[in-house]
Every structure is written in structure tokens, then in C-alpha cells.
Coordinates of C-alpha atoms and ligand atoms in Angstrom, one line a residue:
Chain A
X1 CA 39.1 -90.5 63.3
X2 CA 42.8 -90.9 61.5
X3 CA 43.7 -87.5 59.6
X4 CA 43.6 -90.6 56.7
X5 CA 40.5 -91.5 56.9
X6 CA 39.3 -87.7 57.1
X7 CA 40.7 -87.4 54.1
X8 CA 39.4 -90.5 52.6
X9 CA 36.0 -89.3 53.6
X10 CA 36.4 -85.7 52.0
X11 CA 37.5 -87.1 49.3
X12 CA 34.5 -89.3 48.7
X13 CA 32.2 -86.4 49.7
X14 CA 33.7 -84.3 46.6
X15 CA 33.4 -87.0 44.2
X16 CA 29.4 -87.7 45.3
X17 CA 28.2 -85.2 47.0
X18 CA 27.0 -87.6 50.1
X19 CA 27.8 -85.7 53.6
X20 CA 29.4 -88.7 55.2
X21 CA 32.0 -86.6 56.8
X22 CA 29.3 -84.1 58.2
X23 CA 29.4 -85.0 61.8
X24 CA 33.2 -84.5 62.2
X25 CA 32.7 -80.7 61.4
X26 CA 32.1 -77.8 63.5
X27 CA 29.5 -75.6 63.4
X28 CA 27.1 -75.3 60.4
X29 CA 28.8 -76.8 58.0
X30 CA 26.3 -77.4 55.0
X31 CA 27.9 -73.9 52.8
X32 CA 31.3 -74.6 53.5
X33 CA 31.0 -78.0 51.9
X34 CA 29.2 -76.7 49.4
X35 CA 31.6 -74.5 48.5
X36 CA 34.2 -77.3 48.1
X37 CA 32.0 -79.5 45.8
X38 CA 31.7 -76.6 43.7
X39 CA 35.5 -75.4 43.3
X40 CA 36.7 -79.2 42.4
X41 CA 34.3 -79.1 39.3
X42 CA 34.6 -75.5 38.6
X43 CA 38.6 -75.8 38.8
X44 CA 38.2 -78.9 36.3
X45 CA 35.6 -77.1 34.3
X46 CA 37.8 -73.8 33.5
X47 CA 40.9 -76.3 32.9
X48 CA 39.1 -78.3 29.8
X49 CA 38.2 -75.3 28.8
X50 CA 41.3 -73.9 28.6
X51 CA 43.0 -76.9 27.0
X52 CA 40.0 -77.7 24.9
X53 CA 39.6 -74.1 23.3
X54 CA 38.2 -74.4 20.2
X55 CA 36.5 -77.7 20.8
X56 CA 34.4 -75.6 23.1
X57 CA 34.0 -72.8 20.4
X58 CA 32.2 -75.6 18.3
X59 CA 30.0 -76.9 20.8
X60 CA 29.3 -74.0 22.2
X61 CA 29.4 -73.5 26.1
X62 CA 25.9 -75.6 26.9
X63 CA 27.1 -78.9 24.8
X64 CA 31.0 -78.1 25.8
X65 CA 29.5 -77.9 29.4
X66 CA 27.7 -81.0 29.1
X67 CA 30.2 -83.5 27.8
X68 CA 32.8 -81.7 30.5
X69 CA 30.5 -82.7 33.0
X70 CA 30.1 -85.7 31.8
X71 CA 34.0 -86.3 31.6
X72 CA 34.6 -84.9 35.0
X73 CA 32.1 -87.2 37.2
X74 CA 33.5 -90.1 35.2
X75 CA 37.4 -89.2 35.8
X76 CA 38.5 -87.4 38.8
X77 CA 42.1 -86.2 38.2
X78 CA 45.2 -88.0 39.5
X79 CA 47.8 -86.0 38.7
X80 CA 49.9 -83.4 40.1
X81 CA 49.0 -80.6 37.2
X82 CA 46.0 -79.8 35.8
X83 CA 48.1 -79.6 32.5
X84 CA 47.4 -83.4 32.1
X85 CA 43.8 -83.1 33.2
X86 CA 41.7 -84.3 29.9
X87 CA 43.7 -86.9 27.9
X88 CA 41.1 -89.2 27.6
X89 CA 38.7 -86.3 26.9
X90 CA 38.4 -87.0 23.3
X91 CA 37.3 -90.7 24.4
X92 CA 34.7 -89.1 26.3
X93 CA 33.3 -86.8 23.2
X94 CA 33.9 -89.6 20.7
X95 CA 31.1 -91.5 22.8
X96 CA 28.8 -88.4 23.3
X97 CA 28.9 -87.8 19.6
X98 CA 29.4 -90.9 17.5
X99 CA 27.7 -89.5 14.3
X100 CA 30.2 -86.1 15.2
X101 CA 33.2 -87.3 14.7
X102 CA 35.0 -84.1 13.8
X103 CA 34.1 -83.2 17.4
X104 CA 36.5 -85.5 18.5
X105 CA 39.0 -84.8 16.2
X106 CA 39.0 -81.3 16.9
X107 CA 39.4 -82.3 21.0
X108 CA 42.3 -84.2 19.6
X109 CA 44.0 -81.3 18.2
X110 CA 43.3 -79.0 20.9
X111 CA 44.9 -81.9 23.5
X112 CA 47.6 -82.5 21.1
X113 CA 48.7 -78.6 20.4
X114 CA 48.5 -78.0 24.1
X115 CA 51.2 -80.7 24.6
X116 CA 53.2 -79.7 22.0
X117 CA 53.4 -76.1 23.8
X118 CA 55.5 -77.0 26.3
X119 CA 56.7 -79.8 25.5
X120 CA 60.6 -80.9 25.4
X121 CA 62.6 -78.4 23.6
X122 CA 65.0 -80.0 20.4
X123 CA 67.3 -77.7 18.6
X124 CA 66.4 -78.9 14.2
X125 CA 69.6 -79.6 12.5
X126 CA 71.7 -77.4 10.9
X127 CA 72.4 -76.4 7.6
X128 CA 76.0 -77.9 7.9
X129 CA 75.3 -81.4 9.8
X130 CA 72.3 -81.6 7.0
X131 CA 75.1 -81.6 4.2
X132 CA 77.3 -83.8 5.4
X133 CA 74.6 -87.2 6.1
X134 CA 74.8 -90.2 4.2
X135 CA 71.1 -90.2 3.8
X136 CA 71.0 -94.6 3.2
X137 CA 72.0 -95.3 6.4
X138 CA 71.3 -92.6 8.3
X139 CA 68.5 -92.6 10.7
X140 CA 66.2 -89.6 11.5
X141 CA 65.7 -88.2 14.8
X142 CA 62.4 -86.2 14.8
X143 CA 61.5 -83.7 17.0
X144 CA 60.1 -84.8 20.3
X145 CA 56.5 -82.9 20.3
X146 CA 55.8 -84.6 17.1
X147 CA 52.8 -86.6 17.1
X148 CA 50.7 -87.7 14.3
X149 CA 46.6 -88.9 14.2
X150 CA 44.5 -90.4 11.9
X151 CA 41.5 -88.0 10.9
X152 CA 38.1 -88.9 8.9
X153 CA 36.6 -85.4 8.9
X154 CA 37.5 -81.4 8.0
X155 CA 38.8 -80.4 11.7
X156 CA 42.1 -79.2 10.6
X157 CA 39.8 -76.5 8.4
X158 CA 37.7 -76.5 11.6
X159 CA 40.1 -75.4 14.2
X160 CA 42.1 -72.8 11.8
X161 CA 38.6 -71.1 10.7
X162 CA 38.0 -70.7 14.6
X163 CA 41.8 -69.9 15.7
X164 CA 41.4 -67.1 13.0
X165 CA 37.9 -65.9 14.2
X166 CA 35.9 -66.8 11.0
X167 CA 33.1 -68.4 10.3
X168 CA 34.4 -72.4 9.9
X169 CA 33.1 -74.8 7.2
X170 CA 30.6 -77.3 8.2
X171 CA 32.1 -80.3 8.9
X172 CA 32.4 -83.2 6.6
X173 CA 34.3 -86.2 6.0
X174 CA 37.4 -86.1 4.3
X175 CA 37.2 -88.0 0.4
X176 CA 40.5 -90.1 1.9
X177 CA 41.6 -90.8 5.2
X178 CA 44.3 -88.4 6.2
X179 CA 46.5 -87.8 9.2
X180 CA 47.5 -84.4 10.6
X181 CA 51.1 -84.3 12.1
X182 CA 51.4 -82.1 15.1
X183 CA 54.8 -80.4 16.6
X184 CA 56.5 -77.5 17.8
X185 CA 58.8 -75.2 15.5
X186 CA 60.9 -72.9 18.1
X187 CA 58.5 -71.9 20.3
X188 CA 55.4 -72.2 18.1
X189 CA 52.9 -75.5 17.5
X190 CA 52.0 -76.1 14.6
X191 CA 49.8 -78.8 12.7
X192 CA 49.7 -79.8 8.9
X193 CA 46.9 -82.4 7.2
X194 CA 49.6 -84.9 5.6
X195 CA 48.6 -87.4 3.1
X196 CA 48.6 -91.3 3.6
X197 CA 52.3 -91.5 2.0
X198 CA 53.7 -89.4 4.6
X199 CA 51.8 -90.4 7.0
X200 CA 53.3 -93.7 6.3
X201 CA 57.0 -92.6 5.5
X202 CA 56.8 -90.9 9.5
X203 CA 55.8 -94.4 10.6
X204 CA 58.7 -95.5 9.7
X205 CA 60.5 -93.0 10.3
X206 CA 59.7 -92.8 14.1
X207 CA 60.1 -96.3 14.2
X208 CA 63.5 -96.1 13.5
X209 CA 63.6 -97.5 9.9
X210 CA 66.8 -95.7 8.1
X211 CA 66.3 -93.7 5.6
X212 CA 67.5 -95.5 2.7
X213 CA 64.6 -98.1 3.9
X214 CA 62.0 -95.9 3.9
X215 CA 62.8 -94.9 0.7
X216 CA 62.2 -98.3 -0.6
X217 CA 59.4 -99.3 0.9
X218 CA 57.8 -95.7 -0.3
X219 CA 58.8 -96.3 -3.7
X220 CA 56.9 -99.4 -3.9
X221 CA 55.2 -99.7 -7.1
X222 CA 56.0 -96.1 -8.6
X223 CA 58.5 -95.2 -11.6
X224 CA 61.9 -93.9 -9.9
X225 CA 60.8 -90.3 -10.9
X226 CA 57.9 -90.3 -8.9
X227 CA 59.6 -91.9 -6.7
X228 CA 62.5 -89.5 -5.5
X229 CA 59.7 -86.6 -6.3
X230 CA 57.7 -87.7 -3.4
X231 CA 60.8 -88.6 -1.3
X232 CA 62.3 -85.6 -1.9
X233 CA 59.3 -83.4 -1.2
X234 CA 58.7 -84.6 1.8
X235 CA 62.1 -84.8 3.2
X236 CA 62.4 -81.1 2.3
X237 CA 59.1 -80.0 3.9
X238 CA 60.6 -82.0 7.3
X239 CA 63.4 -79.8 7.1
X240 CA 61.5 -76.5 6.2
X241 CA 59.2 -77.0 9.1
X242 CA 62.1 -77.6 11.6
X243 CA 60.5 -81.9 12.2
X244 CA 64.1 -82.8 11.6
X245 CA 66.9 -82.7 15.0
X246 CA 69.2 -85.1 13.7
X247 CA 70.4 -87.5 11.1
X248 CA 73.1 -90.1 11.9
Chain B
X1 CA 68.0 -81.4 60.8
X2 CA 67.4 -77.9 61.2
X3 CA 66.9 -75.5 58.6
X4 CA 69.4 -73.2 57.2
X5 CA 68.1 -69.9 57.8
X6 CA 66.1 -68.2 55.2
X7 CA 67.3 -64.8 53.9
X8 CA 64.7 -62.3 54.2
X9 CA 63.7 -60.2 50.9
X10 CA 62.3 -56.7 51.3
X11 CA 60.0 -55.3 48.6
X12 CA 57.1 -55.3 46.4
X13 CA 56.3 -57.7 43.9
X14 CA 53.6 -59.0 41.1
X15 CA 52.5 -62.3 40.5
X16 CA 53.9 -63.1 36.4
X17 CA 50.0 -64.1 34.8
X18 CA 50.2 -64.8 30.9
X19 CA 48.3 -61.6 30.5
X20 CA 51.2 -59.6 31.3
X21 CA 54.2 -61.4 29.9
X22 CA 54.7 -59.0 27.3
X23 CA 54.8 -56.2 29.5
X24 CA 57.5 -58.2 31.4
X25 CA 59.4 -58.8 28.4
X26 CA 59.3 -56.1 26.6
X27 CA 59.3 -53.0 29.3
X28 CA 60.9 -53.2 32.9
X29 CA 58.0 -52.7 35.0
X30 CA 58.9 -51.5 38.2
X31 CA 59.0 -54.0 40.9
X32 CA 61.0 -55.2 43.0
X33 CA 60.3 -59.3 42.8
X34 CA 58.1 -61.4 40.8
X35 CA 55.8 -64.5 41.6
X36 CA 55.4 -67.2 39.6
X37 CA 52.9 -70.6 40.2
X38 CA 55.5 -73.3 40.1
X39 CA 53.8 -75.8 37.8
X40 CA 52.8 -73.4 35.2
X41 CA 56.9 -73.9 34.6
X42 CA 57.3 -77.7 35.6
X43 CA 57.2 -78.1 32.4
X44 CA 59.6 -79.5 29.6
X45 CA 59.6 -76.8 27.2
X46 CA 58.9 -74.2 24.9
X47 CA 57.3 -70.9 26.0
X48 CA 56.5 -70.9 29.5
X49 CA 60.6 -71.8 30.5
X50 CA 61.7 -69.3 28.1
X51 CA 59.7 -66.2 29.3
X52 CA 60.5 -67.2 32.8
X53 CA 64.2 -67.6 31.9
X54 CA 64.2 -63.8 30.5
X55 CA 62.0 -62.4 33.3
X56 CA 64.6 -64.3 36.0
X57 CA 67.2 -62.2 34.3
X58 CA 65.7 -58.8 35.3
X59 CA 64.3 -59.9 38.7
X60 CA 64.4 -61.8 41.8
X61 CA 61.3 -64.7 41.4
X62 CA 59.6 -66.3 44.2
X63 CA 58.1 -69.6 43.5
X64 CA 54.7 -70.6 44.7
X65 CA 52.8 -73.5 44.1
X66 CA 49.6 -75.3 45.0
X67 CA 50.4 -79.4 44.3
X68 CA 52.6 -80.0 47.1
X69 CA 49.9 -80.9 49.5
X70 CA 51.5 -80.5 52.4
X71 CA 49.1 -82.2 54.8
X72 CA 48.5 -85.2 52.8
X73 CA 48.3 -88.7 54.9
X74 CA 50.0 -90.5 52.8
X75 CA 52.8 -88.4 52.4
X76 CA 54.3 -86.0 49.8
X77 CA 55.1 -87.5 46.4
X78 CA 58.9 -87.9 45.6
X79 CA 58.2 -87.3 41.6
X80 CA 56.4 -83.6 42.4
X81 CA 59.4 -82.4 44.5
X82 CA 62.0 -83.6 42.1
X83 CA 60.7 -81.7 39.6
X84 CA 59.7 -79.1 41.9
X85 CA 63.5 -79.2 42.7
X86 CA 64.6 -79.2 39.1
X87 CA 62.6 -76.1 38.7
X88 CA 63.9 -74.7 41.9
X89 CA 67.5 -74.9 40.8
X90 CA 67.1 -73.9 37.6
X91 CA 65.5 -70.5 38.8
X92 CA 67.4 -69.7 41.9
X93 CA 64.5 -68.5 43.9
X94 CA 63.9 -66.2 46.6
X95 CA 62.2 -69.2 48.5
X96 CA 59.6 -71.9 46.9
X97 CA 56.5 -71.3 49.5
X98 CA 53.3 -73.8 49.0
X99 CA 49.6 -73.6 51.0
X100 CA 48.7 -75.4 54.5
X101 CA 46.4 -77.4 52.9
X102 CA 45.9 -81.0 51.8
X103 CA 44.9 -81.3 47.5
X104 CA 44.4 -84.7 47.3
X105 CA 45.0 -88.6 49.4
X106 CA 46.1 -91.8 47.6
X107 CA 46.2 -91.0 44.2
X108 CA 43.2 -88.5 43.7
X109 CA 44.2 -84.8 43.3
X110 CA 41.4 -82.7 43.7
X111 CA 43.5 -79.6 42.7
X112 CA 41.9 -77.1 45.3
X113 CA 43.4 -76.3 48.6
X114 CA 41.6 -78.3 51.3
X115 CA 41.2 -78.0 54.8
X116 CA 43.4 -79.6 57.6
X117 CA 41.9 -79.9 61.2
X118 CA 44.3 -78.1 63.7
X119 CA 45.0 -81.3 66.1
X120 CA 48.6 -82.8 67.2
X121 CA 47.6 -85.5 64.7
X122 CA 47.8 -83.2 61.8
X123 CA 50.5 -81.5 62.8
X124 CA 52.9 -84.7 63.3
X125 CA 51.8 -85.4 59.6
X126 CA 52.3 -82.0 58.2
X127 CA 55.6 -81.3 59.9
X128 CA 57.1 -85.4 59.1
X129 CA 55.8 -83.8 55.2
X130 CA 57.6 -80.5 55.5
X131 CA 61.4 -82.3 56.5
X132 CA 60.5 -84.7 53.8
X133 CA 60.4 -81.6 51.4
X134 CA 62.4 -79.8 53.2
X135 CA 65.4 -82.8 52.5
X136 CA 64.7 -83.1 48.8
X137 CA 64.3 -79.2 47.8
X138 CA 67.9 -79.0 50.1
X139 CA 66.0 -75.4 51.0
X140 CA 63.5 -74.2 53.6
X141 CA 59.9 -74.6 52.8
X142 CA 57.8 -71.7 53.0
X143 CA 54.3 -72.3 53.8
X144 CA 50.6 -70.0 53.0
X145 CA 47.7 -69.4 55.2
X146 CA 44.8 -71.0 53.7
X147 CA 41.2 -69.3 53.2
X148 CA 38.9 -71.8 54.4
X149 CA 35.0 -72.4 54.5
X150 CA 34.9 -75.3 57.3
X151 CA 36.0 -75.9 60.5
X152 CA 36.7 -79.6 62.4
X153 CA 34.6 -80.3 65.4
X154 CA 38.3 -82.0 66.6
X155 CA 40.1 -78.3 66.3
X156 CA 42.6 -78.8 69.1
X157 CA 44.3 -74.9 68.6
X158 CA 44.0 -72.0 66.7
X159 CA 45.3 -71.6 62.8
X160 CA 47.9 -69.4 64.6
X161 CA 48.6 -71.9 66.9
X162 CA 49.3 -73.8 65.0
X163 CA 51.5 -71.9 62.3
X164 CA 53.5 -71.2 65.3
X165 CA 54.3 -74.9 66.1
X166 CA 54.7 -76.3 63.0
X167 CA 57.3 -73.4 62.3
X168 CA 59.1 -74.4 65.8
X169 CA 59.4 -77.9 65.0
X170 CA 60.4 -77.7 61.9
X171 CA 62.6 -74.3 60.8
X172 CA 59.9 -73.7 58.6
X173 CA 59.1 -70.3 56.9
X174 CA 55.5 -68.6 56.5
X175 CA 53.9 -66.5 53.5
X176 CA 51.0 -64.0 55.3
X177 CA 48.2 -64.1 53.0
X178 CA 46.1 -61.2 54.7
X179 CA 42.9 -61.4 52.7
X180 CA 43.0 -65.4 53.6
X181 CA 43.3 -64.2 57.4
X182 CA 40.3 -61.8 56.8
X183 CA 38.3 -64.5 55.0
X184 CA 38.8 -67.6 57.5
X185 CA 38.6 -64.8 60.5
X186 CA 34.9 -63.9 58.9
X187 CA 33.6 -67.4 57.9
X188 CA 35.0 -68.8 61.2
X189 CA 34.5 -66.0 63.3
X190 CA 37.8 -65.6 64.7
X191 CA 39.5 -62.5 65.1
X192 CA 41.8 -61.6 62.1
X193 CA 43.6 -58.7 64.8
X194 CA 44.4 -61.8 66.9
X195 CA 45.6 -64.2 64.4
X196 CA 48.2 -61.2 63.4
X197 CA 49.6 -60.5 67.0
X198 CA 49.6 -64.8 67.2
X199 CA 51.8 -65.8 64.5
X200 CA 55.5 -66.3 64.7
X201 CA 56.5 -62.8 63.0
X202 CA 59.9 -63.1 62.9
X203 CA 59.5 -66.4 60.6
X204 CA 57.4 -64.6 58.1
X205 CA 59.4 -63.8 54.5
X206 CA 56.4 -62.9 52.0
X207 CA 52.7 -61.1 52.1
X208 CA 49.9 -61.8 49.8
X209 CA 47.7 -59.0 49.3
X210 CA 44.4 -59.8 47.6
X211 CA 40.7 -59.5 47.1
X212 CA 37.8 -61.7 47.7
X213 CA 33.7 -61.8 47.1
X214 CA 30.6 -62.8 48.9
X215 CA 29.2 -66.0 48.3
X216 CA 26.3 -67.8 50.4
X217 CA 27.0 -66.5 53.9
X218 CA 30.8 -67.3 53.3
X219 CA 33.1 -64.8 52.0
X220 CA 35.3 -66.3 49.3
X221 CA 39.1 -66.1 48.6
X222 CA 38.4 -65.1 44.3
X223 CA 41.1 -62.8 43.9
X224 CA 39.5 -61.2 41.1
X225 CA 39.1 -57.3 42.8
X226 CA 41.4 -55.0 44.3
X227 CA 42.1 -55.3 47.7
X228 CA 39.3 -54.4 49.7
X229 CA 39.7 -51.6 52.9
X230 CA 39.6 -54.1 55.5
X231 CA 42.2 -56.5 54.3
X232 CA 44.4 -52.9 53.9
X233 CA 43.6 -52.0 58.0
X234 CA 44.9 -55.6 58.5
X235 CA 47.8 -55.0 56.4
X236 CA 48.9 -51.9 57.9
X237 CA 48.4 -53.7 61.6
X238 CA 50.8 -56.9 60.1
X239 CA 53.0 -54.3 58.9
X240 CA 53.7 -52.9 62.4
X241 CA 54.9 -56.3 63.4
X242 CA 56.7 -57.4 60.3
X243 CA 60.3 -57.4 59.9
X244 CA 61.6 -57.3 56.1
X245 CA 59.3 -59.0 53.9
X246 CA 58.5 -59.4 50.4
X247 CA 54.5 -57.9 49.4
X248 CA 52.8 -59.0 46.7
X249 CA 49.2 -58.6 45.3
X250 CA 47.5 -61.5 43.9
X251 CA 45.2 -61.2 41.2
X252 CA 44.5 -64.5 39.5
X253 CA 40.8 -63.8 37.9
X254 CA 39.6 -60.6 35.8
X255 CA 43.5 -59.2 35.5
X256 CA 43.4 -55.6 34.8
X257 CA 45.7 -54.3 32.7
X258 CA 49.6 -53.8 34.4
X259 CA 49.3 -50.4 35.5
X260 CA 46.3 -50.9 37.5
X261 CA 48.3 -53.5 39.9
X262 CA 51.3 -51.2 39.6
X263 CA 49.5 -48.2 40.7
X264 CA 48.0 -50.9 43.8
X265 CA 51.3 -51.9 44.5
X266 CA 52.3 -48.3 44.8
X267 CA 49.6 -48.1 47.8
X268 CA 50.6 -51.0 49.6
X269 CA 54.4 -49.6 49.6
X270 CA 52.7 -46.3 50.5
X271 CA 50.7 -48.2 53.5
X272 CA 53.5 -49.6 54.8
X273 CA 56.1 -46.6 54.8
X274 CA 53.1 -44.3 56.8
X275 CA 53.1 -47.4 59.3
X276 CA 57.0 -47.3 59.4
X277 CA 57.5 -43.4 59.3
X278 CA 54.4 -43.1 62.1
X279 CA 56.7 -45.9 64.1
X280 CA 59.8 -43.8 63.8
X281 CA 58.1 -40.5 64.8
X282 CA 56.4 -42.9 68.3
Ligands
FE2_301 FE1 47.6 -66.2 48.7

């Protein structure tokens, strides 16, 4: 037998359980394998765990356990880190619990917090390069951890009540759909619930719409007061919470 | 090509766990190396590359990973040692050591370290992986001991036999994980005495001390106790036959607070000085 197919054959073993490669061991080999079937899913296990903190708070280790075992016999891991172990674990919760769907949510944030963590580093722009932009034509560069996702239900309260050790709220749906944007300031993540205007304004934004342009589609059927009142406020909370690297 | 040679390091190091970063930035705990687990810092940003940046400032860091699957059949993968490489330079390490193990074949990583059979197969497979690496990193490869929990009815040669060759063929480096030696030497019944007089001392550059636990009539490699007497005896018999290297203990699961693997450390310096001074007064 090819050190290939050995592998092949391990390989399969892990992933079902059925001893195929048992007669190309020595001795009694029945523990050892065992052993091995047990550390793949206990290594994945303790790595959605990890990533998936708080989502695991709210379900609680038997229904967290469940859904991860769910996920892991469904999706054995392909790359090199563990780090990226769990992406489509969210898809995996959204269909466990359809009438949940802040449980989802929440897996969302956890995934998308985790990325932002170490993500690529970007320096927000200074004071000085700030006052000199023409801001019609420029265009924004936003920070490169910043990712934003629709929501329907409470999580954001969820996940700050539980990284804060209180009791959270029950979940409910939100009266309006929201979005929460996620990044990194410095070395911190961070996440904010944003409204459907900025939600829409970072849209643009990121898809490289200048400024001056998003300005006018935002303004849209508003008085010019309101207008630059919105504009305004959000440009300066994109500053404030260091979202902006660059305007040119 | 053959391998520069590797620079030995003498001393006794820590392994850097996010339990103890603050201790490593904020006070100077004595040591005289750390360890770090090389993807924890393949990463693009934020905290992880900024503690190690500040802790590479005050010591000497030893990278050691467990991706690199050395024994795969289909090859290393180019876009793990490229980063592995970008990390690599960017630290400066004393060496970047990995496991005799394969992880994972043709796209599935099972992220634990698997067991190679010991034939001539593997090791024309391992060794055409370690000058693949050993090309790309533009630095010798230094390579860990496994535990294991199965044997290969077609074991041609001995773990040690095999250390032995693959270092000879390719310039290769080893990392001594002792408790691993003790653990494979119980489960397999081999002798762990033997194993230490067989491998290629003078290629050795590091020494993992750690603990383990019993499961189902295997012992397993947990690393979440302090090392255990018999894994000291063995130390103290590899010390007699190591040159300079660099001693570390692992601790990976229930991490005591810093002083408790300080005051460790302190015995496995003391262990080996008594083997030294007792070799001095022979
Ligand atoms: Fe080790």
C-alpha cells in the first residue's frame, strides 16, 4: 500500500469511523484509532468554541455541542489554520434554528469580530490629510476589517449583555431592519447597530462611489438641512471611530 | 543542497500562551528564549503580531508549528510556507521546528498530528518534503518527535532510525520532545532509554519538556500537568548526551499561573547542571 493511499484511507477512517485501514496496523490497534477519531472532533469542537464564544453562552454547551457536531460531520476542515475553521457555521445554525434567528446572527458576530482581530492592520487618517480633502470628489478608503451584515433580531444587545456578564434580553426582532458594521480601531474590534441610511451610505461607499455621490443619492427626497445633518453625522462618527484610512 | 549549519542555542525557555502575554509585556520574566505556535501569528494583523513584535524585542523566539505536514503524499503546500516564510523573516527566529507527522492529504486538514509508518517509502516522501521547505524557508527545518497511539504492520525501522536517516539525507535539525519519547516508548512498548542513545545527538537544537495523562490503555500526550518523574529520569539521561540545546516546557491545557512554569523551569535547569556538574566531577 502507497504512503497515499494510507493516507487516503486514514483520512476516510476519521471522517466515518469505518476501520478500513485496520489490517495495515500493528498490533491491537482498536484504542489507538480511537484515540484519533476522538482528537479530530475534539480539536474542531474546542476551535468553534473558541471562535463562537458567546453564541455558545446562548445555547448553552448541550445545544452549542449539538449544532457543532452537526457542523463538523458536515464540513471537515480544509485549511491550514483552524482560525478559518467555521465560516459557514452560521449557515449551519441558521438551518438548526429557523424560528432562532438571532442565533445566527449572534454566530455572525462572533465569526465576524474574530476576523476583525487580526485582521490587516490600516493606520485612520490624520487630522491634517482630513483637512485638506476636497470631499466631492474624493473617494473613501475604509478600513480593511470593516464588514457590515444585515440583522432582523436584538443580537448586538445579545452579545454585549453576555461579553459584559449580565443577564441578556430575550431576543426579539428588531421594529426595522438594521445592519451592524463591524471593524477594528487600533487593536480593538468593535461593532455598532447602524441604521438603513448608513448602511446604505457604506454601500456606496465601499463600492467606490465618491463622496460627493453619495451625498446625493443620500439626500434623496429630504430638505438640504436634513440632508447635510445626516451626512455630516455620519461622516463624523466614521472618523471618530477610526472607519476612515484615507480620502483622495 | 546541503543545509547551512544550524547555530545551536543554549537555555531555557517558555512557550508565549495568551494567558501570559501580559506578564511578557509588562514584567521581564526570566528566561532565556520563548516559543511561539507559528500560525497563532500567520496572521494579518492586530494583536497577536503586535505582542509578538514587543516580546521579540526582549528575547530570542523559536517558532513552532503544527500545519506543515511534513509527511504528506501530496506534498507540502507552497501558500503555508510562504507565509510561514513571511513570518519567519519578520521574526528572526532561532529555528522554525514543525512535527514528523502528516495533518492532512489532498485538501482535507485534520489539524492533529498523524502517524507516519517508518518504511523507505515514507522516508523518500518526507525527506523530498523537508528540501522542498527547506528551499522556500532559505533555513534548516527543524523537525519534533511525535506521541503516537498506533503502529504500521509495514514498520521497516525504529522512530530513531529513522530520525537518524532523515537528518543524514537531508541536513535536517531535531526538537527532543521527551514526554513524546516516554508516551510512544509506553504505548508501543519500545524503550524510551534506547530511543535516547539512538538518535543523532549532535543534530538536536531544542527539548520539549511536558506532561501527559492516562487514557484507555494509552497514555496521552495532554500537556496539561507538570512534568511527571519519569519523563525527568529521561531528561536527565538525554541531558548526558546533549550538546547545547534550548529546553522548554510545554503546557498547552490548564496553564497555571507564570510562576508555576518559572519555578519548573528552574528544575529542569537545575536537572541538567547536577547531570553536567556530576559529568565534570566523573
Ligand atoms: Fe512537543
Amino acid at each position: 500500500m502507497s504512503l497515499l493511499d494510507l493516507q487516503r484511507g486514514f483520512r476516510d477512517y476519521i471522517l466515518s469511523g469505518a476501520p478500513e485501514i485496520g489490517p495495515r496496523l500493528g498490533g491491537d490497534p482498536a484504542a489507538g484509532l480511537a484515540v484519533y477519531h476522538h482528537a479530530y472532533r475534539a480539536q474542531l469542537f474546542a476551535g468553534l468554541r473558541d471562535t463562537f464564544e458567546k453564541t455558545w453562552a446562548w445555547l448553552g454547551d448541550e445545544g452549542f455541542d449539538a449544532a457543532a457536531r452537526r457542523h463538523v460531520e458536515a464540513h471537515p476542515p480544509s485549511s491550514w489554520t483552524l482560525g478559518d475553521y467555521g465560516e459557514d457555521f452560521p449557515a449551519t445554525l441558521n438551518t438548526l434554528y429557523p424560528d432562532d434567528p438571532e442565533v445566527a446572527e449572534l454566530a455572525w458576530l462572533d465569526w465576524t469580530l474574530r476576523r476583525a482581530f487580526d485582521g490587516p492592520n490600516a493606520e485612520a487618517i490624520s487630522p491634517e490629510a482630513l483637512a485638506a480633502v476636497d470631499w466631492d470628489t474624493a473617494v473613501l478608503t475604509l478600513v480593511p476589517t470593516l464588514k457590515v451584515g444585515e440583522v432582523a433580531t436584538n443580537c448586538a444587545a445579545i452579545w454585549g449583555a453576555i461579553a459584559e456578564d449580565q443577564t441578556p434580553p430575550a431576543a426579539e426582532p428588531l421594529p426595522q431592519a438594521a445592519a451592524i458594521r463591524v471593524w477594528r480601531q487600533t487593536l480593538s474590534p468593535q461593532y455598532r447597530t447602524i441604521e438603513a441610511a448608513e448602511h446604505h451610505a457604506l454601500s456606496l461607499v465601499l463600492a467606490g462611489e465618491p463622496f460627493g455621490g453619495v451625498c446625493t443619492t443620500l439626500s434623496e427626497g429630504m430638505d438640504e438641512a436634513q440632508a447635510s445633518q445626516l451626512i455630516g453625522g455620519l461622516l463624523a462618527s466614521w472618523i471618530q471611530d477610526g472607519l476612515v484610512c484615507g480620502a483622495e | 543542497m546541503r543545509e547551512p549549519t544550524l547555530p545551536t542555542f543554549q537555555g531555557f525557555g517558555l512557550g508565549l500562551r495568551p494567558p501570559h502575554y501580559q506578564d511578557f509585556l509588562a514584567g521581564e520574566p526570566q528566561v532565556d528564549f520563548v516559543e511561539v505556535i507559528s500560525e497563532n501569528f500567520m496572521v494579518r494583523g492586530g494583536r497577536p503580531l503586535h505582542v509578538l513584535d514587543a516580546v521579540r524585542e526582549r528575547y530570542p523566539v523559536a517558532m513552532h508549528g503544527v500545519s506543515m505536514s511534513i509527511g504528506s503524499a501530496d506534498g507540502v503546500k507552497l501558500d503555508y510556507l510562504k507565509r510561514l516564510k513571511q513570518l519567519a523573516d519578520r521574526v528572526r527566529p532561532l529555528w522554525v521546528s514543525d512535527h514528523l507527522c502528516w495533518t492532512g492529504v489532498e485538501g482535507f486538514n485534520s489539524h492533529d498530528l498523524l502517524p507516519l509508518p517508518y518504511t523507505e517509502d515514507t522516508l523518500k516522501t518526507v525527506c523530498a518534503n523537508i528540501d522542498r521547505v527547506q528551499d522556500v524557508l532559505e533555513r534548516p527545518l527543524v523537525l519534533e518527535n511525535p506521541s503516537s497511539y498506533l503502529t504500521f504492520a509495514d514498520d521497516e525501522m525504529t522512530e530513531w532510525g529513522f530520525l537518524s536517516e532523515m537528518c543524514a539525507r537531508t541536513g535536517c535539525y531535531l526538537l527532543l520532545d521527551i514526554n513524546n519519547i516516554y508516551v510512544s516508548g509506553t504505548n508501543h512498548g519500545f524503550s524510551p532509554e534506547a530511543y535516547i542513545a539512538g538518535v543523532p545527538a549532535e543534530r538536536v537544537r531544542q527539548v520539549h519538556l511536558a506532561g501527559h495523562s492516562a487514557g484507555r490503555g494509552l497514555l496521552i500526550d495532554t500537556h496539561d500537568t507538570p512534568v511527571p518523574d519519569p519523563v525527568w529520569a529521561l531528561y536527565e539521561l538525554a541531558s548526558r548526551r546533549l550538546g547545547q540545546v534550548a529546553v522548554m516546557i510545554e503546557r498547552d491545557d490548564d496553564i497555571p499561573p507564570l510562576g508555576e512554569l518559572l519555578s519548573e523551569l528552574e528544575i529542569a535547569r537545575a536537572r541538567a547542571n547536577g547531570v553536567r556538574g556530576r559529568g565534570l566531577a566523573a
